[in-house]
Amino acid sequence: LMNVRPLITVCGTTGVGKSNFAIELALHLSRSTRKDDWRGARIINADSMQVYRGMDIITNKVPEEERQGIEHRLMGFKSPGERYVVGQWVQDALKEIDEAHKRSEVPIVVGGTSYWIQHLIFPNRLAIDTNAQVPSPNPVMSQELAGTIDSLSPDLLALFKNLPEHPPSAMADPDAAYKLYMILSSLDPIVANRWHWRDTRKVLRSLEVIKETGRRPSEIMLEQTEGISASKPRFRTLCFWLHAERSILEQRLNERVDKMIEQGLLTEIRTLHQIATGADSNSTPEDVKTDYTFGIYQSIGYKEFHDYLSAPEASEKVFDTAVEHMKLSTRQYAKRQVSWIRNKLLPAVYSANTEEFLVPTYLLDATVLGEIWNNNVRDLGINLTEGFLAQGKLPDPLTLSDNAKRMMSIDKKSAE
């Protein structure tokens, strides 16, 4: 059953003012006197890079002095070298939400990692996505699948029972990579057919899904495609999507990269290289192979400045190239963030809202900053929140703005 206690989520690309909006909203809820039971708010971070300690520039954390006394949870609490994936985050976020509700606070979950937010809102959605299954303590497995596992050769069975924490490199250790693929081919040939044996991340993830759910990933995929597992939300959820027109946003993102460099980005990247190498500050990163798909090393800027920081002599040309690469990566990431919201999150929302308005979702137009942003984002968001908490009638999301109508009109059936 859906929990009727409220949850507010704020998603969108980098550079639209998500954190600022969440703080303004939390301040309003802390100050206002309403007839309902909710007093105050806390912010729960849903940015997969901001969970890491330090590295405040490369991860774009809100400076402490700008948080205006609002508590920010699940931020800066993991070591940069640690692996922390969506399943772990969902469990941690649920504890924080429960704690907020016990204190009569409204939890506001905010961040650019929309698939984390989606998996928090909808318990059964992303079962097969990489790094996206919340582990089940005691999965019930069919006798047939259990028998297939038992019939693996002793070395493969031992490997399946003790899967590596990180995917092996197909280039550095092809034998380990191929053994994982052989296990998957035996247990789920359909899904093994989808991945190349060198794609160790997806192969390992598929094997983890079997262990965590007691089911074949291909069966879960089929169910999701057929809509059997279209899930109801965990909480009564109000979802905000802050969105800016691409041409305006891209200019803003370019300027943000320049500002990050001025603030000391390169010092942070050097520190990250030292953590990655486990070496002292005099060493260079040139001979270290970093896994850019792991933990904080996925942060945009780290990979892009590798060549510049590895060069024996600092060259302006190599530096300028690194800056351009970082700007390009930032723009591409923003594009992917929008694609995820439109192609994954919105179909899940529309599916949940088929019979009743369970997850009201609103696009707030963050194209223009300043006073216009205050009107279009802050004030409108506060009004919608008040209506949501009072359980009043909320407006049709498509009527909020031309931008909302254009971006939120999608094929509601395409939940894949």
XYZ file of C-alpha atoms in Angstrom:
416
model
C 0.000 0.000 0.000
C 1.137 3.524 -0.752
C 2.264 5.533 2.250
C 0.100 8.696 2.405
C 2.845 10.766 4.032
C 4.276 13.395 1.655
C 7.487 13.332 -0.348
C 8.722 16.155 -2.570
C 11.351 15.489 -5.240
C 13.287 18.013 -7.330
C 15.094 16.860 -10.466
C 16.547 18.453 -13.598
C 19.856 19.193 -15.248
C 22.800 20.902 -13.669
C 22.635 24.715 -13.773
C 18.889 25.290 -13.276
C 18.841 26.147 -9.560
C 17.563 22.858 -8.073
C 19.437 23.294 -4.788
C 18.449 26.949 -4.497
C 14.786 26.052 -5.091
C 14.884 23.220 -2.540
C 16.365 25.581 0.084
C 13.738 28.273 -0.656
C 10.985 25.653 -0.396
C 12.372 24.253 2.862
C 12.665 27.766 4.339
C 9.045 28.488 3.398
C 7.838 25.252 5.004
C 9.843 26.038 8.149
C 8.307 29.504 8.476
C 4.712 28.953 7.407
C 1.837 28.164 9.760
C -0.479 25.706 8.099
C -3.441 23.719 9.328
C -1.904 20.367 8.359
C 0.542 18.316 10.431
C 3.776 19.262 8.650
C 6.261 21.644 10.250
C 9.560 22.327 8.558
C 11.558 20.349 6.020
C 14.879 18.651 5.432
C 16.766 18.225 2.166
C 17.999 14.776 1.110
C 20.708 14.732 -1.551
C 20.054 12.695 -4.719
C 23.218 13.562 -6.621
C 25.461 10.534 -7.022
C 28.644 12.653 -6.931
C 27.677 14.907 -4.008
C 27.531 11.919 -1.650
C 31.352 12.066 -1.567
C 33.282 13.938 1.108
C 35.247 17.025 0.078
C 35.631 17.736 -3.653
C 32.996 20.469 -3.334
C 33.894 22.249 -6.587
C 33.960 19.269 -8.969
C 30.699 17.933 -7.490
C 28.976 21.368 -7.372
C 27.878 21.160 -3.737
C 25.941 24.102 -2.293
C 28.376 25.967 -0.010
C 27.520 25.657 3.679
C 26.889 29.411 4.005
C 24.230 29.258 1.242
C 22.250 26.439 2.886
C 20.571 28.974 5.208
C 20.508 26.575 8.133
C 18.515 23.915 6.255
C 19.717 20.402 7.030
C 21.202 18.579 4.010
C 21.334 14.797 4.478
C 23.276 12.127 2.499
C 25.738 14.764 1.325
C 29.513 14.515 1.676
C 29.438 11.361 3.804
C 31.257 8.801 1.614
C 35.012 8.520 0.993
C 35.977 9.436 -2.599
C 37.309 5.910 -3.250
C 34.105 4.190 -2.086
C 31.516 2.537 -4.306
C 27.977 3.731 -3.575
C 25.144 2.742 -5.887
C 21.444 3.381 -6.165
C 20.311 0.377 -4.117
C 22.340 1.573 -1.142
C 21.179 5.154 -1.622
C 17.479 4.178 -1.732
C 17.803 2.346 1.591
C 19.595 5.342 3.145
C 17.082 7.807 1.675
C 14.131 5.784 3.013
C 15.633 5.964 6.517
C 16.058 9.742 6.178
C 12.478 10.133 4.881
C 11.151 8.095 7.793
C 13.156 10.214 10.245
C 11.797 13.416 8.655
C 8.211 12.159 8.879
C 8.680 11.236 12.551
C 9.666 14.857 13.176
C 6.679 16.133 11.137
C 9.124 17.457 8.526
C 8.556 17.292 4.779
C 11.425 15.432 3.063
C 12.646 17.223 -0.083
C 14.796 14.928 -2.231
C 16.885 16.947 -4.679
C 19.523 16.046 -7.254
C 20.449 15.527 -10.867
C 20.647 11.724 -10.654
C 17.068 11.204 -11.835
C 17.245 7.424 -11.973
C 17.960 7.428 -8.226
C 14.884 9.594 -7.675
C 12.802 7.379 -9.967
C 13.826 4.253 -8.102
C 12.961 5.925 -4.807
C 9.486 6.968 -6.005
C 8.661 3.665 -7.722
C 9.817 0.545 -5.859
C 9.746 -1.895 -8.785
C 10.787 0.172 -11.766
C 14.491 -0.141 -12.506
C 15.062 -3.768 -11.621
C 17.500 -4.506 -14.430
C 19.185 -1.138 -14.837
C 22.887 -1.171 -14.059
C 23.481 -0.637 -10.366
C 19.759 -0.156 -9.851
C 18.324 -3.049 -7.843
C 17.683 -2.687 -4.156
C 19.061 -5.959 -2.764
C 16.516 -8.380 -1.386
C 17.727 -10.109 1.786
C 16.165 -13.511 0.977
C 15.159 -13.854 -2.666
C 12.851 -16.765 -3.468
C 14.334 -18.715 -6.371
C 12.551 -21.172 -8.658
C 13.709 -24.795 -8.407
C 14.554 -24.722 -12.101
C 16.901 -21.718 -11.762
C 18.431 -23.152 -8.571
C 19.079 -26.403 -10.458
C 20.748 -24.523 -13.321
C 23.008 -22.751 -10.827
C 23.914 -26.051 -9.126
C 24.855 -27.558 -12.489
C 27.559 -24.927 -13.097
C 31.117 -26.276 -13.075
C 32.752 -26.054 -9.609
C 34.979 -23.082 -10.513
C 32.097 -21.113 -12.086
C 29.784 -21.957 -9.166
C 32.411 -20.719 -6.697
C 32.776 -17.514 -8.733
C 28.980 -17.001 -8.829
C 28.765 -17.409 -5.056
C 31.554 -14.835 -4.590
C 31.059 -12.302 -7.366
C 33.711 -9.568 -7.559
C 32.740 -6.221 -6.082
C 33.953 -4.389 -9.196
C 33.706 -5.542 -12.834
C 37.056 -6.889 -14.076
C 38.714 -5.138 -17.007
C 38.208 -7.203 -20.181
C 41.477 -5.817 -21.475
C 43.588 -6.434 -18.363
C 41.935 -9.697 -17.298
C 40.025 -11.279 -20.223
C 39.906 -14.659 -18.478
C 37.970 -13.278 -15.490
C 35.695 -11.298 -17.815
C 34.897 -14.331 -19.958
C 34.211 -16.569 -16.948
C 31.544 -14.140 -15.744
C 30.029 -14.166 -19.226
C 30.022 -18.001 -19.277
C 28.037 -18.018 -16.011
C 25.496 -15.559 -17.440
C 25.222 -17.568 -20.680
C 24.374 -20.663 -18.630
C 21.881 -18.952 -16.301
C 20.210 -16.480 -18.669
C 21.170 -16.990 -22.338
C 18.562 -14.412 -23.465
C 20.111 -11.543 -21.552
C 23.659 -12.811 -22.242
C 22.821 -12.391 -25.922
C 22.194 -8.689 -25.311
C 25.619 -7.948 -23.834
C 29.090 -8.383 -25.288
C 31.339 -10.477 -23.018
C 33.672 -7.468 -22.754
C 30.879 -5.360 -21.243
C 31.773 -6.634 -17.786
C 29.747 -3.985 -15.980
C 26.449 -5.151 -17.498
C 27.379 -8.835 -17.265
C 28.255 -8.520 -13.568
C 25.131 -6.427 -12.923
C 22.937 -9.118 -14.538
C 24.489 -11.785 -12.301
C 23.946 -9.564 -9.253
C 20.263 -9.210 -10.220
C 19.936 -13.028 -10.265
C 21.438 -13.242 -6.771
C 19.437 -10.305 -5.419
C 16.041 -11.201 -6.866
C 16.269 -14.957 -7.403
C 15.055 -14.354 -10.958
C 16.486 -14.122 -14.459
C 16.961 -10.541 -15.686
C 15.266 -11.470 -18.982
C 12.067 -12.400 -17.094
C 12.086 -9.086 -15.228
C 12.638 -7.207 -18.498
C 9.731 -9.025 -20.129
C 7.418 -8.164 -17.252
C 8.398 -4.522 -17.382
C 7.863 -4.410 -21.130
C 4.402 -5.916 -20.757
C 3.598 -3.471 -17.985
C 2.896 -6.169 -15.390
C 5.120 -4.470 -12.858
C 3.917 -0.903 -13.403
C 4.275 0.121 -9.798
C 2.496 2.471 -7.482
C 4.617 5.076 -5.699
C 5.972 4.464 -2.215
C 4.698 7.846 -0.963
C 2.256 10.559 -1.929
C 4.789 12.357 -4.102
C 5.020 15.828 -5.611
C 7.696 15.878 -8.298
C 9.283 19.062 -9.659
C 11.320 19.117 -12.866
C 13.351 22.322 -13.227
C 14.059 22.880 -16.906
C 15.814 25.561 -18.963
C 15.814 26.061 -22.747
C 18.856 24.303 -24.154
C 20.545 27.271 -25.893
C 20.362 29.399 -22.718
C 21.368 26.484 -20.483
C 24.417 25.575 -22.579
C 25.800 29.106 -22.266
C 25.214 28.947 -18.508
C 26.986 25.574 -18.265
C 30.023 26.877 -20.177
C 30.263 29.806 -17.754
C 29.912 27.438 -14.811
C 32.949 25.411 -15.961
C 35.027 28.621 -16.181
C 33.898 29.563 -12.665
C 34.790 26.093 -11.306
C 38.321 26.451 -12.712
C 38.644 29.895 -11.065
C 37.501 28.404 -7.744
C 40.266 25.781 -7.730
C 38.948 22.802 -9.710
C 42.436 21.626 -10.711
C 43.566 21.367 -7.092
C 40.649 19.010 -6.407
C 41.389 16.925 -9.510
C 45.039 16.567 -8.415
C 43.822 15.417 -4.991
C 41.556 12.863 -6.656
C 44.490 11.576 -8.720
C 46.455 11.127 -5.486
C 43.575 9.162 -3.951
C 43.325 7.037 -7.109
C 47.044 6.296 -7.132
C 47.354 5.968 -3.377
C 50.559 7.904 -3.954
C 52.183 10.984 -2.505
C 51.664 14.487 -3.847
C 54.854 14.430 -5.958
C 53.729 11.589 -8.221
C 52.056 12.115 -11.583
C 48.962 10.232 -12.725
C 50.346 9.228 -16.115
C 51.026 5.565 -15.325
C 47.806 4.960 -13.397
C 44.786 3.447 -15.130
C 41.733 4.952 -13.473
C 38.284 3.382 -13.846
C 36.237 6.411 -14.908
C 32.988 4.485 -14.367
C 33.632 4.102 -10.639
C 32.541 6.333 -7.762
C 33.599 9.962 -7.744
C 35.958 9.355 -10.680
C 32.853 9.679 -12.887
C 32.732 13.398 -12.027
C 32.932 15.531 -15.143
C 36.356 17.174 -15.207
C 38.383 14.342 -13.737
C 38.854 12.406 -16.974
C 38.930 15.532 -19.151
C 41.956 17.023 -17.357
C 43.913 13.753 -17.160
C 46.154 14.506 -20.158
C 46.861 18.046 -18.980
C 47.818 16.934 -15.474
C 49.859 14.009 -16.848
C 51.902 16.141 -19.258
C 55.553 16.672 -18.231
C 55.144 20.396 -18.919
C 51.956 22.435 -18.563
C 50.841 23.570 -22.004
C 48.209 26.222 -22.654
C 46.965 24.335 -25.702
C 46.434 21.089 -23.752
C 44.731 23.103 -20.986
C 42.352 24.803 -23.456
C 41.515 21.411 -24.974
C 40.741 20.013 -21.516
C 38.438 22.969 -20.766
C 36.575 22.456 -24.063
C 36.235 18.717 -23.371
C 34.843 19.449 -19.917
C 32.324 21.924 -21.335
C 31.277 19.429 -24.001
C 30.910 16.619 -21.433
C 28.822 18.905 -19.203
C 26.496 19.828 -22.090
C 26.177 16.182 -23.141
C 25.394 15.148 -19.566
C 22.641 17.779 -19.345
C 21.172 16.386 -22.561
C 21.223 12.846 -21.135
C 19.576 14.088 -17.923
C 16.659 15.527 -19.928
C 16.400 12.328 -22.011
C 16.160 10.201 -18.865
C 13.383 12.345 -17.419
C 11.374 12.341 -20.662
C 11.950 8.713 -21.672
C 12.027 6.954 -18.286
C 10.682 9.049 -15.416
C 7.679 10.672 -17.128
C 6.325 7.384 -18.583
C 6.544 5.846 -15.088
C 4.718 8.886 -13.660
C 2.008 8.766 -16.332
C 1.576 5.038 -15.767
C 1.087 5.608 -12.017
C -1.329 8.484 -12.685
C -3.629 6.457 -14.971
C -6.453 6.057 -12.455
C -5.670 8.775 -9.907
C -3.226 11.672 -9.632
C -0.721 9.833 -7.370
C 2.469 11.563 -8.513
C 1.673 15.133 -9.578
C 4.686 16.208 -11.643
C 5.346 19.784 -12.710
C 7.910 21.363 -14.996
C 9.074 24.710 -13.599
C 10.626 26.955 -16.249
C 14.123 27.888 -15.043
C 15.293 29.390 -18.355
C 15.651 32.948 -17.040
C 17.323 33.599 -13.691
C 16.739 36.505 -11.298
C 13.254 37.864 -10.586
C 11.663 35.818 -13.389
C 13.118 32.626 -11.853
C 11.606 33.685 -8.511
C 8.169 33.913 -10.162
C 8.378 30.862 -12.449
C 10.202 28.512 -10.099
C 10.234 29.589 -6.452
C 6.768 31.148 -6.080
C 4.958 28.722 -8.382
C 6.680 25.774 -6.687
C 5.692 27.037 -3.231
C 2.043 27.476 -4.317
C 1.919 23.966 -5.784
C 3.500 22.566 -2.607
C 0.888 24.278 -0.423
C -1.904 22.810 -2.569
C -0.274 19.379 -2.446
C 0.143 19.364 1.351
C -3.431 20.608 1.827
C -4.540 17.773 -0.514
C -6.376 20.348 -2.616
C -7.074 20.209 -6.338
C -3.891 20.758 -8.344
C -3.683 22.242 -11.863
C -3.038 20.251 -15.040
C 0.792 20.113 -15.409
C 0.604 20.901 -19.143
C -1.087 24.268 -18.483
C 1.768 25.774 -16.448
C 3.818 27.121 -19.379
C 4.544 26.608 -23.073
C 7.796 24.936 -22.026
C 5.850 22.526 -19.788
C 3.399 21.650 -22.550
C 6.202 21.009 -25.047
C 8.522 19.003 -22.788
C 5.902 16.970 -20.909
C 3.879 15.890 -23.943
C 5.337 12.459 -24.615
C 4.125 9.037 -25.697
C 2.679 7.921 -22.395
C 2.970 4.244 -23.327
C 6.729 4.255 -23.809
C 7.756 3.162 -20.334
C 10.966 1.723 -21.724
